[in-house]
Amino acid sequence: MLANEYFKDFRFRSFYIEDEMVCRMLVLFFQCSVSGWVSLSIDEGVLTWTYEKTEPELRDIKDIDDEFAWPVQTANELASYIGKKITDIYEYKLEGIEEGCIGVYFECGNKGFSVLEHEGCLFLFDGVYDVAQEKILLSRLALSI
């Protein structure tokens, strides 16, 4: 499940209030070769994975006529991972805290990328995020989505 699958596409959901960006990335969506679309979010230290029943529809902020908007856009910064095989997945956890997830690392052979949470928003980091200065553990995930 997810391991040994290939990435096919990446998208993310943003959040705006009255056309002002509050969060560039609330949710990361990725399409896998077998599992289809999966969403990843991290909120208050809890990592949530969900299989999406339908493809997240691309929608630009200018196409939404509401003071609260959640547009979905292509995650161009992950384009180099399309076609890459997921060889393993790791979780960044705060040491000693049960619900202390701050991110995920996707290993794709000899390279990979991290999805990290900061102040309620997600950001991407190419490679393993340096956690040497902090009390953060990187542990292999046994996924059961």
Coordinates of C-alpha atoms in Angstrom, one line a residue:
M1 CA 0.0 0.0 0.0
L2 CA 1.7 3.2 -1.4
A3 CA 5.2 1.6 -1.1
N4 CA 6.3 0.4 -4.5
E5 CA 3.7 2.5 -6.2
Y6 CA 4.6 5.4 -8.5
F7 CA 3.6 9.0 -8.2
K8 CA 1.4 10.2 -11.1
D9 CA 0.4 13.7 -10.1
F10 CA 0.5 16.2 -7.2
R11 CA -2.0 18.9 -6.2
F12 CA -2.6 21.0 -3.1
R13 CA -5.5 22.9 -1.5
S14 CA -5.0 26.5 -0.3
F15 CA -7.1 28.6 2.0
Y16 CA -8.1 32.3 1.4
I17 CA -10.3 34.7 3.2
E18 CA -11.6 37.7 1.2
D19 CA -8.9 37.0 -1.5
E20 CA -6.1 37.1 1.0
M21 CA -4.0 33.9 1.3
V22 CA -4.2 32.5 4.8
C23 CA -2.4 29.2 4.0
R24 CA -0.7 28.3 0.7
M25 CA -1.0 24.5 1.4
L26 CA -3.5 23.0 3.8
V27 CA -3.7 19.6 2.1
L28 CA -1.4 17.8 -0.3
F29 CA -3.1 15.5 -2.8
F30 CA -1.0 12.9 -4.7
Q31 CA -2.1 10.4 -7.3
C32 CA -0.5 6.9 -7.1
S33 CA -0.3 4.2 -9.8
V34 CA -2.5 1.8 -7.9
S35 CA -4.2 3.6 -5.0
G36 CA -5.4 6.6 -7.0
W37 CA -5.7 9.9 -5.3
V38 CA -4.7 10.2 -1.7
S39 CA -4.8 13.3 0.6
L40 CA -2.3 14.1 3.3
S41 CA -2.9 16.6 6.1
I42 CA -1.3 17.3 9.5
D43 CA -3.3 19.2 12.1
E44 CA -2.4 19.6 15.8
G45 CA 0.2 16.9 15.6
V46 CA -2.1 14.3 13.9
L47 CA -1.2 12.9 10.5
T48 CA -4.3 12.1 8.3
W49 CA -4.2 10.1 5.1
T50 CA -7.4 9.6 3.1
Y51 CA -8.2 7.8 -0.2
E52 CA -10.1 10.3 -2.3
K53 CA -13.1 8.9 -4.2
T54 CA -12.8 11.5 -6.9
E55 CA -10.0 13.5 -8.4
P56 CA -9.4 16.8 -6.6
E57 CA -10.8 19.3 -9.1
L58 CA -8.3 22.1 -10.2
R59 CA -9.8 25.4 -9.3
D60 CA -8.2 28.9 -9.4
I61 CA -8.9 31.5 -6.7
K62 CA -10.3 33.8 -9.4
D63 CA -13.0 31.2 -10.2
I64 CA -14.4 31.2 -6.7
D65 CA -16.9 33.8 -5.7
D66 CA -17.0 33.4 -1.9
E67 CA -15.2 35.2 1.0
F68 CA -13.8 31.8 2.1
A69 CA -12.1 29.9 -0.7
W70 CA -10.2 26.6 -0.9
P71 CA -8.7 26.5 -4.4
V72 CA -6.9 23.4 -5.6
Q73 CA -3.8 23.9 -7.7
T74 CA -1.0 21.8 -9.3
A75 CA 2.0 21.3 -7.1
N76 CA 4.6 22.2 -9.7
E77 CA 7.5 22.0 -7.2
L78 CA 7.0 18.2 -7.1
A79 CA 6.9 17.7 -10.8
S80 CA 10.4 16.0 -10.7
Y81 CA 8.8 13.2 -8.6
I82 CA 6.2 12.2 -11.1
G83 CA 7.0 8.7 -12.3
K84 CA 9.2 8.1 -9.2
K85 CA 8.7 4.9 -7.2
I86 CA 7.8 5.3 -3.5
T87 CA 10.3 3.0 -1.8
D88 CA 9.5 4.0 1.8
I89 CA 7.6 6.6 4.0
Y90 CA 8.8 8.1 7.2
E91 CA 7.2 10.3 9.9
Y92 CA 8.8 13.2 11.7
K93 CA 7.6 12.9 15.3
L94 CA 8.3 15.2 18.3
E95 CA 10.1 13.0 20.9
G96 CA 8.0 12.0 23.8
I97 CA 4.7 13.3 22.4
E98 CA 2.1 10.8 21.2
E99 CA 0.3 13.2 18.8
G100 CA 3.5 15.0 17.8
C101 CA 3.6 14.5 14.0
I102 CA 5.2 17.4 12.2
G103 CA 5.8 15.9 8.9
V104 CA 6.3 13.0 6.4
Y105 CA 9.3 12.0 4.3
F106 CA 8.7 10.2 1.0
E107 CA 11.7 8.2 -0.1
C108 CA 12.0 7.6 -3.8
G109 CA 15.1 5.5 -4.2
N110 CA 18.2 7.7 -3.6
K111 CA 16.1 10.9 -3.3
G112 CA 12.9 12.1 -1.7
F113 CA 10.9 15.0 -0.3
S114 CA 9.4 16.1 3.0
V115 CA 6.0 17.5 3.7
L116 CA 6.2 19.5 7.0
E117 CA 3.6 21.3 9.1
H118 CA 4.2 24.8 10.5
E119 CA 1.5 26.9 12.2
G120 CA -1.3 24.9 10.6
C121 CA 0.1 25.0 7.0
L122 CA 2.1 22.5 5.1
F123 CA 5.4 23.3 3.2
L124 CA 7.6 21.1 1.0
F125 CA 11.3 20.5 1.5
D126 CA 13.4 18.6 -1.1
G127 CA 15.2 15.8 0.8
V128 CA 15.3 15.0 4.5
Y129 CA 14.6 17.9 6.7
D130 CA 17.6 18.5 9.2
V131 CA 16.2 17.6 12.6
A132 CA 19.6 17.3 14.4
Q133 CA 19.1 20.4 16.5
E134 CA 15.6 19.5 17.6
K135 CA 14.0 16.6 19.5
I136 CA 12.4 15.1 16.4
L137 CA 12.6 11.5 15.4
L138 CA 12.3 10.2 11.9
S139 CA 10.6 6.8 12.0
R140 CA 9.4 4.4 9.3
L141 CA 5.6 4.4 8.9
A142 CA 3.6 1.2 8.7
L143 CA 0.7 2.6 6.7
S144 CA -2.8 1.4 7.0
I145 CA -4.9 4.1 5.3

